[in-house]
Coordinates of C-alpha atoms in Angstrom, one line a residue:
X153 CA -3.7 3.4 -23.8
X154 CA -2.5 3.7 -20.2
X155 CA -0.6 6.4 -18.3
X156 CA 0.0 8.3 -15.1
X157 CA 0.7 12.1 -14.8
X158 CA 1.4 13.8 -11.4
X159 CA 1.1 17.5 -10.9
X160 CA 2.3 19.5 -7.9
X161 CA 0.4 22.3 -6.2
X162 CA 1.6 24.8 -8.9
X163 CA 0.2 22.5 -11.6
X164 CA 3.7 21.6 -12.9
X165 CA 4.2 18.1 -14.1
X166 CA 6.6 16.3 -11.7
X167 CA 6.2 12.7 -12.9
X168 CA 4.9 11.1 -16.1
X169 CA 4.6 7.5 -17.2
X170 CA 2.8 7.0 -20.6
X171 CA 2.8 3.9 -22.7
X172 CA 3.4 4.4 -26.4
X173 CA -0.3 4.4 -27.6
X174 CA -1.2 7.1 -25.1
X175 CA 2.0 9.1 -25.9
X176 CA 1.1 8.9 -29.6
X177 CA -2.5 10.0 -28.9
X178 CA -1.2 13.1 -26.9
X179 CA 1.3 13.9 -29.6
X180 CA -1.5 13.9 -32.2
X181 CA -3.6 16.2 -30.0
X182 CA -0.7 18.5 -29.4
X183 CA 0.1 18.7 -33.1
X184 CA -3.5 19.5 -33.9
X185 CA -3.5 22.3 -31.4
X186 CA -0.2 23.7 -32.7
X187 CA 1.7 22.9 -29.5
X188 CA 4.0 20.4 -31.2
X189 CA 5.7 20.3 -34.6
X190 CA 5.4 17.0 -36.4
X191 CA 8.1 14.6 -35.1
X192 CA 8.8 16.7 -32.0
X193 CA 9.3 15.2 -28.6
X194 CA 6.6 15.2 -25.9
X195 CA 7.7 17.2 -22.8
X196 CA 6.2 18.3 -19.5
X197 CA 5.3 21.8 -20.9
X198 CA 3.0 20.2 -23.6
X199 CA 1.4 17.9 -21.0
X200 CA 0.8 20.9 -18.8
X201 CA -0.9 22.9 -21.6
X202 CA -3.1 20.0 -22.6
X203 CA -4.2 18.9 -19.1
X204 CA -4.0 22.1 -17.1
X205 CA -7.7 23.1 -17.8
X206 CA -8.8 19.7 -16.3
X207 CA -6.4 19.8 -13.4
X208 CA -7.3 23.5 -12.7
X209 CA -11.0 22.7 -12.7
X210 CA -10.3 19.8 -10.4
X211 CA -8.5 22.0 -7.9
X212 CA -11.3 24.6 -8.0
X213 CA -13.9 21.9 -7.2
X214 CA -11.7 20.6 -4.4
X215 CA -10.7 24.0 -2.9
X216 CA -13.9 25.9 -3.2
X217 CA -16.5 23.2 -2.9
X218 CA -14.7 20.2 -1.3
X219 CA -16.3 18.2 -4.0
X220 CA -13.5 17.2 -6.4
X221 CA -14.1 15.0 -9.4
X222 CA -13.3 11.3 -8.9
X223 CA -13.3 10.5 -12.6
X224 CA -14.2 11.6 -16.1
X225 CA -15.6 9.3 -18.7
X226 CA -15.0 10.1 -22.4
X227 CA -15.9 8.7 -25.7
X228 CA -14.5 5.4 -27.0
X229 CA -13.9 4.1 -23.5
X230 CA -11.3 6.7 -22.7
X231 CA -11.4 7.4 -19.0
X232 CA -9.5 9.6 -16.5
X233 CA -9.4 9.0 -12.7
X234 CA -8.1 11.6 -10.2
X235 CA -6.2 11.1 -6.9
X236 CA -4.6 13.3 -4.4
X237 CA -1.7 12.9 -1.9
X238 CA -0.1 15.7 0.1
X239 CA -1.1 18.4 -2.4
X240 CA -0.1 16.4 -5.5
X241 CA -2.8 15.6 -8.1
X242 CA -2.5 12.2 -9.7
X243 CA -4.2 11.7 -13.1
X244 CA -4.6 8.1 -14.3
X245 CA -5.6 7.7 -17.9
X246 CA -6.7 4.5 -19.7
X247 CA -9.2 2.6 -21.8
X248 CA -10.4 0.3 -19.1
X249 CA -13.5 0.6 -16.8
X250 CA -13.4 3.5 -14.3
X251 CA -13.5 1.0 -11.3
X252 CA -10.4 -0.8 -12.5
X253 CA -8.6 2.4 -13.3
X254 CA -9.5 3.7 -9.8
X255 CA -7.8 0.6 -8.3
X256 CA -4.7 1.2 -10.4
X257 CA -4.7 4.8 -9.2
X258 CA -4.9 3.7 -5.6
X259 CA -2.0 1.3 -6.1
X260 CA 0.0 4.1 -7.9
X261 CA -0.4 6.4 -4.9
X262 CA 0.5 3.6 -2.5
X263 CA 3.7 2.8 -4.4
X264 CA 4.6 6.5 -4.4
X265 CA 4.4 6.6 -0.6
X266 CA 6.5 3.4 -0.4
X267 CA 9.2 5.0 -2.7
X268 CA 9.2 8.6 -1.4
X269 CA 7.7 8.6 2.1
X270 CA 6.4 12.1 2.7
X271 CA 8.9 14.0 0.5
X272 CA 7.1 13.3 -2.8
X273 CA 9.0 13.7 -6.0
X274 CA 11.6 15.9 -4.2
X275 CA 15.0 16.6 -5.8
X276 CA 16.6 15.3 -2.6
X277 CA 15.1 11.9 -3.2
X278 CA 17.1 11.5 -6.4
X279 CA 16.5 9.7 -9.7
X280 CA 16.8 6.2 -8.0
X281 CA 13.4 6.6 -6.2
X282 CA 11.7 7.7 -9.4
X283 CA 13.2 4.8 -11.3
X284 CA 12.1 2.4 -8.6
X285 CA 8.5 3.8 -8.7
X286 CA 8.4 3.4 -12.5
X287 CA 9.7 -0.2 -12.3
X288 CA 7.2 -1.1 -9.7
X289 CA 4.3 0.4 -11.7
X290 CA 5.5 -1.3 -14.9
X291 CA 5.6 -4.7 -13.1
X292 CA 2.2 -4.3 -11.5
X293 CA 0.3 -3.0 -14.5
X294 CA 1.9 -5.1 -17.3
X295 CA 2.6 -8.4 -15.5
X296 CA 0.5 -8.8 -12.4
X297 CA -2.8 -7.1 -11.9
X298 CA -4.6 -9.1 -14.7
X299 CA -2.5 -12.3 -14.3
X300 CA -1.7 -13.1 -10.7
X301 CA -4.0 -14.2 -7.9
X302 CA -1.7 -12.4 -5.4
X303 CA -2.5 -9.0 -6.7
X304 CA -6.1 -9.8 -7.6
X305 CA -6.8 -10.6 -3.9
X306 CA -4.0 -8.4 -2.6
X307 CA -2.7 -11.2 -0.3
X308 CA 0.6 -13.1 -0.2
X309 CA 0.5 -16.7 -1.2
X310 CA 1.8 -19.0 1.5
X311 CA 4.1 -22.0 0.7
X312 CA 3.0 -25.1 2.6
X313 CA 6.0 -27.1 3.9
X314 CA 6.3 -29.8 6.6
X315 CA 6.9 -29.0 10.2
X316 CA 10.6 -30.1 10.3
X317 CA 11.5 -28.0 7.2
X318 CA 9.5 -25.1 8.5
X319 CA 11.5 -25.3 11.8
X320 CA 14.8 -25.3 9.9
X321 CA 13.8 -22.3 7.9
X322 CA 12.7 -20.3 10.9
X323 CA 15.9 -21.2 12.9
X324 CA 18.0 -20.1 9.9
X325 CA 16.2 -16.7 9.7
X326 CA 16.4 -16.3 13.4
X327 CA 20.1 -16.8 13.2
X328 CA 20.3 -14.2 10.5
X329 CA 18.4 -11.7 12.7
X330 CA 20.7 -12.4 15.6
X331 CA 23.7 -11.7 13.4
X332 CA 22.1 -8.4 12.3
X333 CA 21.5 -7.5 16.0
X334 CA 25.2 -8.2 16.7
X335 CA 26.0 -5.8 13.9
X336 CA 24.1 -3.1 15.7
X337 CA 20.9 -3.5 13.7
X338 CA 18.3 -4.5 16.3
X339 CA 15.2 -3.6 14.3
X340 CA 15.0 -6.0 11.3
X341 CA 13.0 -8.5 9.4
X342 CA 14.1 -11.5 7.3
X343 CA 11.7 -12.9 4.7
X344 CA 12.3 -16.0 2.5
X345 CA 10.3 -16.2 -0.8
X346 CA 10.4 -19.1 -3.2
X347 CA 8.9 -18.5 -6.7
X348 CA 7.1 -15.4 -5.2
X349 CA 5.5 -17.5 -2.4
X350 CA 6.1 -16.7 1.2
X351 CA 8.0 -19.4 3.1
X352 CA 8.6 -17.5 6.3
X353 CA 8.8 -14.0 7.7
X354 CA 10.8 -13.5 11.0
X355 CA 11.2 -10.2 12.9
X356 CA 13.1 -9.0 15.9
X357 CA 11.2 -7.9 18.9
X358 CA 12.0 -4.2 18.4
X359 CA 11.0 -4.1 14.8
X360 CA 7.6 -2.7 13.8
X361 CA 5.3 -5.5 12.6
X362 CA 4.9 -5.6 8.9
X363 CA 1.5 -4.8 7.4
X364 CA -0.2 -6.9 4.7
X365 CA 0.6 -4.1 2.2
X366 CA 4.3 -4.3 3.2
X367 CA 4.5 -8.0 2.2
X368 CA 2.8 -7.3 -1.1
X369 CA 5.1 -4.3 -1.8
X370 CA 8.3 -6.2 -0.9
X371 CA 7.3 -9.1 -3.2
X372 CA 6.3 -6.7 -6.0
X373 CA 9.6 -4.8 -5.7
X374 CA 11.7 -7.9 -5.7
X375 CA 9.9 -9.0 -8.9
X376 CA 10.2 -5.5 -10.5
X377 CA 13.9 -5.5 -10.0
X378 CA 14.3 -9.1 -11.3
X379 CA 15.7 -8.1 -14.7
X380 CA 17.7 -10.8 -16.7
X381 CA 21.0 -9.0 -16.2
X382 CA 20.3 -7.5 -12.8
X383 CA 22.8 -8.1 -9.9
X384 CA 22.0 -11.0 -7.5
X385 CA 22.4 -8.6 -4.5
X386 CA 20.9 -5.2 -4.3
X387 CA 20.0 -2.7 -1.5
X388 CA 17.1 -0.3 -1.9
X389 CA 15.8 2.5 0.4
X390 CA 12.0 2.4 0.9
X391 CA 9.3 3.6 3.4
X392 CA 7.2 0.8 4.7
X393 CA 3.9 1.3 6.5
X394 CA 3.8 -1.0 9.5
X395 CA 0.6 -2.5 11.0
X396 CA -2.2 0.0 11.3
X397 CA -2.8 -0.4 15.1
X398 CA 0.8 0.6 16.0
X399 CA 1.2 4.2 17.1
X400 CA 4.3 4.6 15.0
X401 CA 2.9 3.2 11.8
X402 CA 2.5 5.1 8.5
X403 CA 6.1 5.7 7.5
X404 CA 9.0 3.3 8.4
X405 CA 12.2 4.3 6.7
X406 CA 14.0 1.1 5.8
X407 CA 16.8 -0.5 3.8
X408 CA 15.8 -3.6 1.9
X409 CA 18.6 -5.9 0.9
X410 CA 17.5 -8.3 -1.8
X411 CA 19.5 -11.5 -2.4
X412 CA 18.6 -14.0 -5.2
X413 CA 19.6 -17.4 -4.0
X414 CA 19.7 -20.9 -5.5
X415 CA 16.4 -22.5 -6.7
X416 CA 14.3 -19.3 -7.2
X417 CA 14.7 -18.3 -3.6
X418 CA 14.8 -14.7 -2.6
X419 CA 16.0 -13.5 0.8
X420 CA 14.8 -10.1 1.9
X421 CA 16.7 -8.5 4.8
X422 CA 14.7 -5.4 5.9
X423 CA 16.6 -2.9 8.2
X424 CA 14.6 -0.2 10.0
X425 CA 17.0 2.6 10.7
X426 CA 15.1 5.8 11.6
X427 CA 14.0 7.1 15.1
X428 CA 10.4 6.0 14.9
X429 CA 8.7 8.3 17.4
X430 CA 10.3 11.3 15.6
X431 CA 9.6 10.0 12.1
X432 CA 5.9 9.3 13.0
X433 CA 5.5 12.9 14.4
X434 CA 7.0 14.5 11.3
X435 CA 5.2 12.3 8.9
X436 CA 1.8 13.0 10.5
X437 CA 2.6 16.7 10.4
X438 CA 2.6 16.7 6.6
X439 CA -1.0 15.5 6.5
X440 CA -2.1 18.0 9.2
X441 CA -0.4 20.8 7.3
X442 CA -2.1 19.7 4.1
X443 CA -5.4 19.8 5.9
X444 CA -5.1 23.4 7.0
X445 CA -4.0 24.4 3.5
X446 CA -7.2 22.8 2.1
X447 CA -9.4 24.5 4.8
X448 CA -7.9 27.9 3.9
X449 CA -8.4 27.4 0.2
X450 CA -12.1 26.5 0.9
X451 CA -12.5 29.7 3.0
X452 CA -14.0 27.7 5.8
X453 CA -13.4 30.1 8.7
X454 CA -15.2 27.9 11.2
X455 CA -12.9 24.9 10.5
X456 CA -9.7 27.0 10.5
X457 CA -9.2 27.4 14.2
X458 CA -9.6 23.6 15.0
X459 CA -7.3 22.8 12.1
X460 CA -4.7 25.3 13.4
X461 CA -4.9 23.8 16.9
X462 CA -4.4 20.4 15.5
X463 CA -1.4 21.6 13.5
X464 CA 0.1 23.3 16.5
X465 CA -0.2 20.1 18.6
X466 CA 1.7 18.0 15.9
X467 CA 4.4 20.6 15.4
X468 CA 5.0 21.0 19.1
X469 CA 5.3 17.2 19.4
X470 CA 7.7 17.1 16.4
X471 CA 9.9 19.9 17.8
X472 CA 10.0 18.2 21.2
X473 CA 11.0 14.9 19.6
X474 CA 13.6 16.7 17.5
X475 CA 15.3 18.2 20.5
X476 CA 15.3 14.8 22.3
X477 CA 16.8 13.2 19.1
X478 CA 19.5 15.9 18.8
X479 CA 20.7 15.3 22.3
X480 CA 21.2 11.6 21.6
X481 CA 23.2 12.1 18.3
X482 CA 26.5 13.5 17.4
X483 CA 27.5 15.2 14.1
X484 CA 24.1 16.8 13.6
X485 CA 25.1 20.3 12.7
X486 CA 23.0 20.4 9.5
X487 CA 19.9 19.1 11.3
X488 CA 20.4 21.5 14.2
X489 CA 20.6 24.5 11.8
X490 CA 17.5 23.2 9.9
X491 CA 15.6 22.7 13.2
X492 CA 16.4 26.3 14.3
X493 CA 15.1 27.6 11.0
X494 CA 12.0 25.4 11.2
X495 CA 11.3 26.5 14.8
X496 CA 11.7 30.2 13.8
X497 CA 9.3 29.8 10.8
X498 CA 6.8 28.0 13.0
X499 CA 6.9 30.7 15.6
X500 CA 6.4 33.4 13.0
X501 CA 3.5 31.4 11.5
X502 CA 2.0 30.7 15.0
X503 CA 2.0 34.4 15.8
X504 CA 0.2 35.3 12.6
X505 CA -2.5 32.7 13.2
X506 CA -2.9 34.0 16.8
X507 CA -3.2 37.5 15.6
X508 CA -5.7 36.5 12.8
X509 CA -8.0 34.7 15.3
X510 CA -8.3 38.0 17.3
X511 CA -9.7 40.2 14.5
X512 CA -10.0 37.9 11.4
X513 CA -8.2 40.4 9.1
X514 CA -8.1 39.2 5.5
X515 CA -4.6 40.7 5.0
X516 CA -3.2 38.5 7.7
X517 CA -4.7 35.4 6.1
X518 CA -3.0 36.4 2.8
X519 CA 0.4 36.7 4.7
X520 CA -0.2 33.3 6.3
X521 CA -0.9 31.7 2.9
X522 CA 2.3 33.2 1.4
X523 CA 4.3 31.8 4.3
X524 CA 2.9 28.3 4.3
X525 CA 4.8 27.0 1.2
X526 CA 8.3 27.9 2.7
X527 CA 7.2 26.3 6.0
X528 CA 6.3 23.2 4.1
X529 CA 9.7 23.2 2.4
X530 CA 11.4 23.4 5.8
X531 CA 9.3 20.4 7.0
X532 CA 10.5 18.4 4.0
X533 CA 14.1 19.3 4.8
X534 CA 13.6 18.2 8.4
X535 CA 12.1 14.9 7.1
X536 CA 15.1 14.3 4.8
X537 CA 17.7 15.1 7.4
X538 CA 16.1 13.4 10.4
X539 CA 14.2 10.5 8.9
X540 CA 16.1 9.5 5.7
X541 CA 19.6 9.4 7.0
X542 CA 20.6 5.8 6.6
X543 CA 24.3 6.3 7.3
X544 CA 23.9 4.3 10.5
X545 CA 23.5 1.2 8.2
X546 CA 27.1 1.0 7.1
X547 CA 27.4 -2.8 7.1
X548 CA 25.6 -3.4 3.8
X549 CA 28.5 -5.4 2.5
X550 CA 28.1 -7.9 5.4
X551 CA 24.4 -8.5 4.4
X552 CA 25.7 -10.3 1.3
X553 CA 27.7 -12.6 3.6
X554 CA 24.6 -13.2 5.7
X555 CA 22.6 -14.1 2.6
X556 CA 25.4 -16.5 1.6
X557 CA 25.1 -18.2 5.0
X558 CA 21.3 -18.6 4.6
X559 CA 21.8 -20.1 1.1
X560 CA 24.4 -22.6 2.4
X561 CA 22.1 -23.7 5.3
X562 CA 19.2 -24.2 3.0
X563 CA 21.1 -25.6 -0.1
X564 CA 20.1 -29.2 0.5
X565 CA 16.4 -28.2 0.5
X566 CA 16.6 -25.7 -2.4
X567 CA 15.5 -28.1 -5.1
X568 CA 12.6 -29.4 -3.0
X569 CA 11.4 -25.9 -2.2
X570 CA 11.6 -24.9 -5.9
X571 CA 9.5 -28.0 -7.0
X572 CA 7.1 -27.5 -4.0
X573 CA 6.5 -23.9 -5.1
X574 CA 5.3 -25.0 -8.5
X575 CA 2.9 -27.6 -6.9
X576 CA 2.0 -25.9 -3.7
X577 CA -1.7 -26.7 -3.7
X578 CA -3.4 -28.9 -6.3
X579 CA -7.1 -28.9 -6.7
X580 CA -6.9 -32.6 -7.6
X581 CA -6.1 -33.4 -4.0
X582 CA -9.5 -32.0 -2.9
X583 CA -11.7 -33.6 -5.6
X584 CA -12.5 -36.8 -3.7
X585 CA -13.6 -35.1 -0.5
X586 CA -15.2 -32.1 -2.2
X587 CA -16.9 -33.4 -5.4
X588 CA -17.7 -30.5 -7.8
X589 CA -15.2 -28.1 -6.3
X590 CA -13.0 -26.6 -9.1
X591 CA -11.2 -23.8 -7.4
X592 CA -11.0 -22.0 -4.0
X593 CA -9.1 -19.0 -2.5
X594 CA -8.8 -18.9 1.3
X595 CA -7.5 -15.6 2.7
X596 CA -6.4 -14.6 6.2
X597 CA -6.9 -10.8 6.0
X598 CA -5.4 -10.2 9.4
X599 CA -2.0 -11.6 8.2
X600 CA -2.4 -10.6 4.6
X601 CA -1.8 -14.2 3.4
X602 CA -3.7 -16.6 1.2
X603 CA -3.9 -20.3 0.2
X604 CA -5.2 -21.2 -3.3
X605 CA -4.4 -23.7 -6.1
X606 CA -2.1 -22.2 -8.7
X607 CA -3.6 -21.0 -11.9
X608 CA -2.8 -23.3 -14.9
X609 CA -3.1 -22.6 -18.6
X610 CA -5.6 -25.4 -19.2
X611 CA -7.6 -25.0 -16.0
X612 CA -11.4 -25.6 -16.0
X613 CA -12.3 -22.1 -14.7
X614 CA -11.3 -19.3 -17.2
X615 CA -9.3 -16.6 -15.6
X616 CA -11.8 -14.0 -16.7
X617 CA -14.5 -15.7 -14.6
X618 CA -12.2 -15.8 -11.6
X619 CA -11.5 -12.0 -11.8
X620 CA -15.2 -11.3 -12.4
X621 CA -16.1 -13.4 -9.3
X622 CA -13.9 -11.4 -7.1
X623 CA -15.2 -8.1 -8.5
X624 CA -18.9 -9.2 -7.9
X625 CA -18.1 -10.4 -4.3
X626 CA -16.4 -7.1 -3.5
X627 CA -19.4 -5.1 -4.8
X628 CA -21.7 -7.0 -2.5
X629 CA -19.2 -6.7 0.4
X630 CA -19.4 -2.9 0.0
X631 CA -23.1 -3.2 0.5
X632 CA -22.6 -5.1 3.7
X633 CA -23.1 -8.6 2.4
X634 CA -20.6 -11.0 3.9
X635 CA -22.1 -14.2 2.4
X636 CA -23.0 -14.3 -1.3
X637 CA -23.9 -17.1 -3.8
X638 CA -24.8 -16.9 -7.4
X639 CA -24.7 -19.1 -10.6
X640 CA -24.1 -18.9 -14.3
X641 CA -24.6 -21.5 -16.9
X642 CA -21.4 -23.4 -16.0
X643 CA -20.5 -22.7 -12.3
X644 CA -21.8 -22.1 -8.8
X645 CA -19.9 -19.3 -7.0
X646 CA -19.8 -18.7 -3.2
X647 CA -18.2 -16.0 -1.1
X648 CA -17.9 -15.9 2.7
X649 CA -16.3 -13.4 5.1
X650 CA -16.2 -14.0 8.8
X651 CA -14.5 -12.9 12.0
X652 CA -12.8 -14.9 14.7
X653 CA -11.2 -14.1 18.1
X654 CA -7.6 -15.1 18.9
X655 CA -8.7 -18.6 20.1
X656 CA -10.6 -19.4 16.9
X657 CA -14.1 -18.7 18.1
X658 CA -16.5 -17.1 15.6
X659 CA -17.4 -13.5 16.4
X660 CA -20.7 -11.9 15.4
X661 CA -20.6 -8.2 14.3
X662 CA -22.4 -5.8 16.7
X663 CA -23.1 -3.6 13.7
X664 CA -25.7 -4.3 10.9
X665 CA -23.4 -3.7 8.0
X666 CA -26.1 -3.5 5.4
X667 CA -27.9 -0.8 7.3
X668 CA -24.7 1.0 8.0
X669 CA -23.6 1.2 4.4
X670 CA -27.0 2.1 3.2
X671 CA -27.3 4.9 5.7
X672 CA -23.9 6.3 4.9
X673 CA -24.4 6.1 1.1
X674 CA -21.4 3.9 0.7
X675 CA -23.4 1.0 -0.6
X676 CA -24.6 3.0 -3.7
X677 CA -21.5 5.1 -4.0
X678 CA -23.7 8.2 -3.3
X679 CA -21.6 9.3 -0.3
X680 CA -19.7 12.6 -0.3
X681 CA -16.5 10.7 -0.9
X682 CA -15.7 7.7 -3.1
X683 CA -16.4 4.5 -1.2
X684 CA -13.3 2.6 -0.2
X685 CA -12.4 -0.5 -2.2
X686 CA -11.8 -3.9 -0.5
X687 CA -8.2 -4.7 -0.5
X688 CA -4.9 -4.3 1.3
X689 CA -2.6 -2.2 -1.0
X690 CA -4.5 1.1 -1.2
X691 CA -5.7 0.9 2.4
X692 CA -6.3 -1.8 5.0
X693 CA -10.0 -2.2 4.3
X694 CA -10.4 -5.2 6.5
X695 CA -8.7 -3.6 9.5
X696 CA -11.2 -0.7 9.2
X697 CA -14.1 -3.3 8.8
X698 CA -13.0 -5.0 12.0
X699 CA -12.9 -1.7 13.8
X700 CA -16.4 -0.9 12.5
X701 CA -17.9 -4.3 13.5
X702 CA -16.3 -4.5 16.9
X703 CA -15.8 -1.0 18.3
X704 CA -15.0 -2.2 21.8
X705 CA -12.3 -4.7 20.7
X706 CA -8.8 -3.9 19.5
X707 CA -8.5 -4.8 15.7
X708 CA -5.3 -6.7 16.6
X709 CA -7.5 -9.2 18.5
X710 CA -9.9 -9.8 15.6
X711 CA -9.1 -12.1 12.8
X712 CA -10.7 -11.6 9.4
X713 CA -11.1 -14.4 6.9
X714 CA -12.4 -14.7 3.4
X715 CA -13.2 -17.8 1.4
X716 CA -14.0 -17.9 -2.4
X717 CA -15.3 -21.2 -3.8
X718 CA -16.2 -22.2 -7.4
X719 CA -18.1 -25.4 -7.9
X720 CA -19.7 -26.9 -11.0
X721 CA -23.1 -25.5 -11.7
X722 CA -25.0 -28.6 -10.6
X723 CA -23.8 -28.2 -7.0
X724 CA -26.5 -27.0 -4.6
X725 CA -26.2 -24.0 -2.3
X726 CA -26.5 -26.4 0.8
X727 CA -23.7 -28.5 -0.6
X728 CA -21.5 -25.4 -1.2
X729 CA -22.0 -24.2 2.4
X730 CA -21.1 -27.6 3.7
X731 CA -18.0 -27.8 1.5
X732 CA -16.9 -24.4 2.7
X733 CA -17.1 -25.3 6.3
X734 CA -15.2 -28.6 5.8
X735 CA -12.7 -27.0 3.5
X736 CA -11.6 -24.5 6.2
X737 CA -11.3 -27.3 8.7
X738 CA -9.2 -29.4 6.3
X739 CA -6.9 -26.5 5.4
X740 CA -6.4 -25.8 9.2
X741 CA -5.3 -29.5 9.6
X742 CA -2.9 -29.3 6.7
X743 CA -1.3 -26.0 7.9
X744 CA -0.5 -27.6 11.3
X745 CA 0.2 -26.0 14.6
X746 CA 0.9 -22.5 13.1
X747 CA -2.5 -21.1 12.7
X748 CA -3.1 -19.6 9.2

């Protein structure tokens, strides 16, 4: 049983995705309770009646005590995990351990942000975005999360090719980006994948650098839309994140043109079209608005004024950016009218808050709370008109021609790339120099990329042991352990995490991670909030770790690496450490001048 239900702030069901066993179970419960006649169809009203007590209780715990449930564990391994995004409550249901269900929940929320931006499940977004979300969730949960190393580690596999071919691919993608620039699209990315492995990712100077999560999402989306009878060319509207350290990151409205080429090649042309300073202001305003709503629900009068001042700062920035944007654009009548209504509602709201802070009358607070929903709706309308208008990208037909040019230029290498993708890294090539080594996974967390031998049906290490190893290593990392070794009856496992500067020198953390995590309660999970999970999709855990360990350095100047090794059980710890050191050096030599 597996499913996802999303409720809005009024506890109405706005999205549901239930597999057949779970749907059948809910039908049985509904029939027993007299909510559904035998053979009747399951609709949102029935889901609301069954789950509203749980969701209502969750909101009370959140609003009144700021201590919402993270999960509920029931009989027969039936578990529920809660999540929240911009006032929407996500309920993930399944018969898998709570920790795994929580990771699926995090990915579901992330995919929702990619598909909808800030305007979650809005009518303006249309059925296409909901269908895209469902397809991506299906692909992740049914095909990838238990089968693919990429989504186990949440890092893109890199295809290793020789220097000359690499140069040819980069020149081809650069020519593609130059063509897009001449078409009036100066902010763009071009990515080439072969059998879901990254060959190259080129970007124009004006484009916002892609985050590790963006690479994973783009790959996941291209796989989700790869139905047997699907068209070879397709354009999709999404909202990428951008790298964490960029001031405009968080929501990057983009058009992704997917082209399936010869030999399992996929070309992704990503066009950024929105005014980023404006989009960033408006997007951040949603979260600040949600914060003040939460503070008011909790009745925390001490926190209300700082929350209002924070909201005022963001709204003023957004209005200033809107006025500047309107001066630069023509044919903006709808946006101008919407901006006037938004400014008027804000001025009304601001006056009520100002009056409230003078005498703290309860009646004023009730009026404010009744005005906040309509203000939020105007903000959503502003976001739709100002940030989701992709009409400037009117050359989509030409992107197919650009893809055809790429295919023609790389046609003579297509078969080689297809074969290379199936034999990218073989563990057999390492057996002579590293006796006893049976598998490894080398990850550059700063770039969101990985190198590892492909998994085979008859491999020595069972897939279950590989997944278990990663889970154990993550649990120790959350306790501040960056080097871990352990053994079972068959294998010796080792895990290493380290930091380097831009020249490749090893950096030592200025923070004692074990002490930090113990003192904050994160190591035991006893903190006031659920501890963050290592990974890249739900949040950039490793970027935050670099910030924590090197507070005086920009995270962009710190590289984070991980290495997982599995040896035969007879290998000693000393030998495993020596192998790890030489393995990293060997891989660096193989990758060549482009540092991995």
